[in-house]
């Protein structure tokens, strides 16, 4: 950015009297730190759900995304797709599979997306341990099926025994 400026425009939408940045927050922050006062911006009218989908799509491409960030991003996008009323579910036998549609937009399998979304059911201290790579992804998914009370008890054991499930 210091050498060439912002090469990829930010994406924004009109909101009230101003604009809301949908994608490009980090580019904007870097440009501001460098003293740039003008940035390329594409302005598009879009609904809240369309904005969420575009925001998730642009953020999910980032490198070094934490598992929790990926989990909540997938969950947000799936909810936004459902709110749009689009055909987001595909009938597979007797099961409706919204995750299949979401998977077609990403590099992840539908099963892996389901597993990431399961992480949103983890208590914050356990989810933090996943982000810190103190609990591996697969055991974390299994722990997400515990009740909040069971997760709290597990957290107490982890602290008192100085060990983690594997």
PDB file of C-alpha atoms in Angstrom:
ATOM      1  CA  UNK A   1       0.000   0.000   0.000  1.00  0.00           C
ATOM      2  CA  UNK A   2       2.869   2.351   0.768  1.00  0.00           C
ATOM      3  CA  UNK A   3       4.388   1.727  -2.682  1.00  0.00           C
ATOM      4  CA  UNK A   4       1.330   1.388  -4.916  1.00  0.00           C
ATOM      5  CA  UNK A   5      -1.691   2.507  -2.913  1.00  0.00           C
ATOM      6  CA  UNK A   6      -4.791   0.369  -2.393  1.00  0.00           C
ATOM      7  CA  UNK A   7      -5.000  -1.830  -5.496  1.00  0.00           C
ATOM      8  CA  UNK A   8      -8.238  -3.612  -4.666  1.00  0.00           C
ATOM      9  CA  UNK A   9     -11.204  -1.334  -3.942  1.00  0.00           C
ATOM     10  CA  UNK A  10     -13.152  -1.472  -0.710  1.00  0.00           C
ATOM     11  CA  UNK A  11     -16.790  -2.496  -0.937  1.00  0.00           C
ATOM     12  CA  UNK A  12     -19.390  -0.336   0.811  1.00  0.00           C
ATOM     13  CA  UNK A  13     -23.133   0.186   0.866  1.00  0.00           C
ATOM     14  CA  UNK A  14     -25.179   3.297   1.528  1.00  0.00           C
ATOM     15  CA  UNK A  15     -26.610   3.436   5.060  1.00  0.00           C
ATOM     16  CA  UNK A  16     -28.629   6.455   6.130  1.00  0.00           C
ATOM     17  CA  UNK A  17     -26.605   9.581   5.392  1.00  0.00           C
ATOM     18  CA  UNK A  18     -23.314   7.702   5.081  1.00  0.00           C
ATOM     19  CA  UNK A  19     -21.754   4.431   4.036  1.00  0.00           C
ATOM     20  CA  UNK A  20     -20.908   1.123   5.670  1.00  0.00           C
ATOM     21  CA  UNK A  21     -17.752  -0.726   4.645  1.00  0.00           C
ATOM     22  CA  UNK A  22     -18.578  -4.346   3.875  1.00  0.00           C
ATOM     23  CA  UNK A  23     -15.116  -5.481   2.839  1.00  0.00           C
ATOM     24  CA  UNK A  24     -11.732  -3.787   3.099  1.00  0.00           C
ATOM     25  CA  UNK A  25     -11.532  -2.769   6.756  1.00  0.00           C
ATOM     26  CA  UNK A  26      -7.892  -3.846   7.029  1.00  0.00           C
ATOM     27  CA  UNK A  27      -6.928  -2.098   3.780  1.00  0.00           C
ATOM     28  CA  UNK A  28      -8.606   1.070   5.051  1.00  0.00           C
ATOM     29  CA  UNK A  29      -6.811   0.869   8.412  1.00  0.00           C
ATOM     30  CA  UNK A  30      -3.439   0.343   6.723  1.00  0.00           C
ATOM     31  CA  UNK A  31      -4.057   3.219   4.302  1.00  0.00           C
ATOM     32  CA  UNK A  32      -5.050   5.545   7.140  1.00  0.00           C
ATOM     33  CA  UNK A  33      -1.897   4.628   9.085  1.00  0.00           C
ATOM     34  CA  UNK A  34       0.111   5.530   6.006  1.00  0.00           C
ATOM     35  CA  UNK A  35      -1.655   8.888   5.740  1.00  0.00           C
ATOM     36  CA  UNK A  36      -3.703   8.128   2.617  1.00  0.00           C
ATOM     37  CA  UNK A  37      -6.951  10.073   2.622  1.00  0.00           C
ATOM     38  CA  UNK A  38      -8.472   8.747  -0.613  1.00  0.00           C
ATOM     39  CA  UNK A  39      -9.249   5.107  -1.322  1.00  0.00           C
ATOM     40  CA  UNK A  40     -10.964   3.313  -4.182  1.00  0.00           C
ATOM     41  CA  UNK A  41     -14.432   2.210  -3.071  1.00  0.00           C
ATOM     42  CA  UNK A  42     -17.206   0.390  -4.902  1.00  0.00           C
ATOM     43  CA  UNK A  43     -20.636   1.357  -3.549  1.00  0.00           C
ATOM     44  CA  UNK A  44     -23.441  -1.159  -4.019  1.00  0.00           C
ATOM     45  CA  UNK A  45     -26.988  -1.271  -2.709  1.00  0.00           C
ATOM     46  CA  UNK A  46     -27.462  -4.500  -0.769  1.00  0.00           C
ATOM     47  CA  UNK A  47     -29.611  -5.967   1.962  1.00  0.00           C
ATOM     48  CA  UNK A  48     -28.255  -6.842   5.404  1.00  0.00           C
ATOM     49  CA  UNK A  49     -28.124 -10.517   4.422  1.00  0.00           C
ATOM     50  CA  UNK A  50     -26.289  -9.783   1.169  1.00  0.00           C
ATOM     51  CA  UNK A  51     -23.820  -7.642   3.122  1.00  0.00           C
ATOM     52  CA  UNK A  52     -23.172 -10.451   5.626  1.00  0.00           C
ATOM     53  CA  UNK A  53     -22.601 -12.981   2.837  1.00  0.00           C
ATOM     54  CA  UNK A  54     -20.145 -10.694   1.026  1.00  0.00           C
ATOM     55  CA  UNK A  55     -18.354  -9.829   4.263  1.00  0.00           C
ATOM     56  CA  UNK A  56     -17.951 -13.496   5.191  1.00  0.00           C
ATOM     57  CA  UNK A  57     -16.806 -14.423   1.683  1.00  0.00           C
ATOM     58  CA  UNK A  58     -14.113 -11.743   1.728  1.00  0.00           C
ATOM     59  CA  UNK A  59     -12.923 -12.565   5.266  1.00  0.00           C
ATOM     60  CA  UNK A  60     -12.921 -16.345   4.917  1.00  0.00           C
ATOM     61  CA  UNK A  61     -10.163 -16.005   2.297  1.00  0.00           C
ATOM     62  CA  UNK A  62      -7.752 -14.482   4.813  1.00  0.00           C
ATOM     63  CA  UNK A  63      -4.754 -16.528   5.827  1.00  0.00           C
ATOM     64  CA  UNK A  64      -4.311 -17.551   9.463  1.00  0.00           C
ATOM     65  CA  UNK A  65      -8.003 -17.364  10.254  1.00  0.00           C
ATOM     66  CA  UNK A  66      -8.690 -18.696  13.750  1.00  0.00           C
ATOM     67  CA  UNK A  67     -11.010 -21.708  14.008  1.00  0.00           C
ATOM     68  CA  UNK A  68     -13.484 -19.609  16.029  1.00  0.00           C
ATOM     69  CA  UNK A  69     -13.487 -16.883  13.366  1.00  0.00           C
ATOM     70  CA  UNK A  70     -14.159 -19.458  10.676  1.00  0.00           C
ATOM     71  CA  UNK A  71     -16.891 -21.088  12.775  1.00  0.00           C
ATOM     72  CA  UNK A  72     -18.811 -17.879  13.419  1.00  0.00           C
ATOM     73  CA  UNK A  73     -18.307 -16.703   9.828  1.00  0.00           C
ATOM     74  CA  UNK A  74     -19.792 -19.912   8.430  1.00  0.00           C
ATOM     75  CA  UNK A  75     -22.660 -19.718  10.902  1.00  0.00           C
ATOM     76  CA  UNK A  76     -23.377 -16.065   9.978  1.00  0.00           C
ATOM     77  CA  UNK A  77     -23.315 -16.819   6.274  1.00  0.00           C
ATOM     78  CA  UNK A  78     -25.588 -19.824   6.622  1.00  0.00           C
ATOM     79  CA  UNK A  79     -28.110 -17.787   8.625  1.00  0.00           C
ATOM     80  CA  UNK A  80     -27.975 -14.941   6.082  1.00  0.00           C
ATOM     81  CA  UNK A  81     -28.535 -17.400   3.234  1.00  0.00           C
ATOM     82  CA  UNK A  82     -31.561 -18.800   5.051  1.00  0.00           C
ATOM     83  CA  UNK A  83     -32.963 -15.289   5.683  1.00  0.00           C
ATOM     84  CA  UNK A  84     -32.710 -14.427   2.015  1.00  0.00           C
ATOM     85  CA  UNK A  85     -35.289 -17.064   1.266  1.00  0.00           C
ATOM     86  CA  UNK A  86     -33.188 -18.455  -1.538  1.00  0.00           C
ATOM     87  CA  UNK A  87     -33.108 -22.148  -2.227  1.00  0.00           C
ATOM     88  CA  UNK A  88     -30.342 -22.840   0.266  1.00  0.00           C
ATOM     89  CA  UNK A  89     -31.403 -26.352   1.090  1.00  0.00           C
ATOM     90  CA  UNK A  90     -30.940 -29.370  -1.093  1.00  0.00           C
ATOM     91  CA  UNK A  91     -32.976 -32.478  -0.395  1.00  0.00           C
ATOM     92  CA  UNK A  92     -30.762 -35.489   0.288  1.00  0.00           C
ATOM     93  CA  UNK A  93     -32.870 -38.480   1.115  1.00  0.00           C
ATOM     94  CA  UNK A  94     -34.914 -37.242   4.038  1.00  0.00           C
ATOM     95  CA  UNK A  95     -32.399 -34.604   5.154  1.00  0.00           C
ATOM     96  CA  UNK A  96     -32.269 -30.995   4.047  1.00  0.00           C
ATOM     97  CA  UNK A  97     -28.661 -29.878   3.578  1.00  0.00           C
ATOM     98  CA  UNK A  98     -28.071 -26.125   3.698  1.00  0.00           C
ATOM     99  CA  UNK A  99     -24.405 -26.804   4.373  1.00  0.00           C
ATOM    100  CA  UNK A 100     -24.089 -28.347   0.900  1.00  0.00           C
ATOM    101  CA  UNK A 101     -24.959 -24.975  -0.661  1.00  0.00           C
ATOM    102  CA  UNK A 102     -22.521 -23.182   1.629  1.00  0.00           C
ATOM    103  CA  UNK A 103     -19.809 -25.714   0.799  1.00  0.00           C
ATOM    104  CA  UNK A 104     -20.239 -25.063  -2.904  1.00  0.00           C
ATOM    105  CA  UNK A 105     -19.123 -21.454  -2.223  1.00  0.00           C
ATOM    106  CA  UNK A 106     -15.978 -22.457  -0.266  1.00  0.00           C
ATOM    107  CA  UNK A 107     -13.021 -24.827  -0.324  1.00  0.00           C
ATOM    108  CA  UNK A 108     -14.477 -26.741   2.634  1.00  0.00           C
ATOM    109  CA  UNK A 109     -16.593 -29.881   2.511  1.00  0.00           C
ATOM    110  CA  UNK A 110     -20.146 -29.717   3.821  1.00  0.00           C
ATOM    111  CA  UNK A 111     -19.108 -32.020   6.675  1.00  0.00           C
ATOM    112  CA  UNK A 112     -16.220 -29.763   7.664  1.00  0.00           C
ATOM    113  CA  UNK A 113     -18.493 -26.716   7.607  1.00  0.00           C
ATOM    114  CA  UNK A 114     -20.894 -28.562   9.940  1.00  0.00           C
ATOM    115  CA  UNK A 115     -17.972 -29.287  12.243  1.00  0.00           C
ATOM    116  CA  UNK A 116     -16.780 -25.674  12.251  1.00  0.00           C
ATOM    117  CA  UNK A 117     -20.292 -24.464  13.036  1.00  0.00           C
ATOM    118  CA  UNK A 118     -20.433 -26.971  15.930  1.00  0.00           C
ATOM    119  CA  UNK A 119     -17.524 -25.077  17.511  1.00  0.00           C
ATOM    120  CA  UNK A 120     -19.885 -22.137  18.106  1.00  0.00           C
ATOM    121  CA  UNK A 121     -21.486 -24.320  20.811  1.00  0.00           C
ATOM    122  CA  UNK A 122     -18.278 -24.410  22.844  1.00  0.00           C
ATOM    123  CA  UNK A 123     -17.928 -22.365  26.011  1.00  0.00           C
ATOM    124  CA  UNK A 124     -15.623 -19.385  25.467  1.00  0.00           C
ATOM    125  CA  UNK A 125     -12.667 -20.732  27.515  1.00  0.00           C
ATOM    126  CA  UNK A 126     -12.707 -23.996  25.542  1.00  0.00           C
ATOM    127  CA  UNK A 127     -13.068 -22.179  22.218  1.00  0.00           C
ATOM    128  CA  UNK A 128     -10.121 -19.975  23.178  1.00  0.00           C
ATOM    129  CA  UNK A 129      -8.067 -23.132  23.755  1.00  0.00           C
ATOM    130  CA  UNK A 130      -8.962 -24.303  20.239  1.00  0.00           C
ATOM    131  CA  UNK A 131      -7.783 -20.958  18.830  1.00  0.00           C
ATOM    132  CA  UNK A 132      -4.572 -21.260  20.852  1.00  0.00           C
ATOM    133  CA  UNK A 133      -4.081 -24.826  19.509  1.00  0.00           C
ATOM    134  CA  UNK A 134      -4.233 -26.275  23.007  1.00  0.00           C
ATOM    135  CA  UNK A 135      -7.218 -28.424  22.009  1.00  0.00           C
ATOM    136  CA  UNK A 136      -7.217 -29.999  18.538  1.00  0.00           C
ATOM    137  CA  UNK A 137     -10.089 -29.469  16.130  1.00  0.00           C
ATOM    138  CA  UNK A 138     -11.598 -32.996  16.234  1.00  0.00           C
ATOM    139  CA  UNK A 139     -11.730 -33.294  20.038  1.00  0.00           C
ATOM    140  CA  UNK A 140     -13.138 -29.744  20.165  1.00  0.00           C
ATOM    141  CA  UNK A 141     -15.980 -30.727  17.863  1.00  0.00           C
ATOM    142  CA  UNK A 142     -16.781 -33.677  20.135  1.00  0.00           C
ATOM    143  CA  UNK A 143     -16.682 -31.408  23.215  1.00  0.00           C
ATOM    144  CA  UNK A 144     -19.212 -29.099  21.560  1.00  0.00           C
ATOM    145  CA  UNK A 145     -21.880 -31.760  22.114  1.00  0.00           C
ATOM    146  CA  UNK A 146     -21.465 -31.489  25.899  1.00  0.00           C
ATOM    147  CA  UNK A 147     -23.985 -29.337  27.766  1.00  0.00           C
ATOM    148  CA  UNK A 148     -22.851 -25.941  29.027  1.00  0.00           C
ATOM    149  CA  UNK A 149     -22.725 -27.393  32.553  1.00  0.00           C
ATOM    150  CA  UNK A 150     -20.576 -30.321  31.416  1.00  0.00           C
ATOM    151  CA  UNK A 151     -18.282 -27.912  29.564  1.00  0.00           C
ATOM    152  CA  UNK A 152     -17.938 -25.797  32.709  1.00  0.00           C
ATOM    153  CA  UNK A 153     -17.027 -28.911  34.708  1.00  0.00           C
ATOM    154  CA  UNK A 154     -14.526 -29.934  32.032  1.00  0.00           C
ATOM    155  CA  UNK A 155     -12.980 -26.443  32.138  1.00  0.00           C
ATOM    156  CA  UNK A 156     -12.545 -26.789  35.918  1.00  0.00           C
ATOM    157  CA  UNK A 157     -10.841 -30.172  35.449  1.00  0.00           C
ATOM    158  CA  UNK A 158      -8.562 -28.806  32.719  1.00  0.00           C
ATOM    159  CA  UNK A 159      -7.449 -26.028  35.041  1.00  0.00           C
ATOM    160  CA  UNK A 160      -6.981 -28.191  38.126  1.00  0.00           C
ATOM    161  CA  UNK A 161      -5.246 -31.074  36.331  1.00  0.00           C
ATOM    162  CA  UNK A 162      -3.262 -28.952  33.835  1.00  0.00           C
ATOM    163  CA  UNK A 163      -4.221 -31.242  30.984  1.00  0.00           C
ATOM    164  CA  UNK A 164      -6.412 -31.123  27.888  1.00  0.00           C
ATOM    165  CA  UNK A 165      -8.582 -33.674  26.120  1.00  0.00           C
ATOM    166  CA  UNK A 166      -7.188 -35.266  22.987  1.00  0.00           C
TER     167      UNK A 166
END
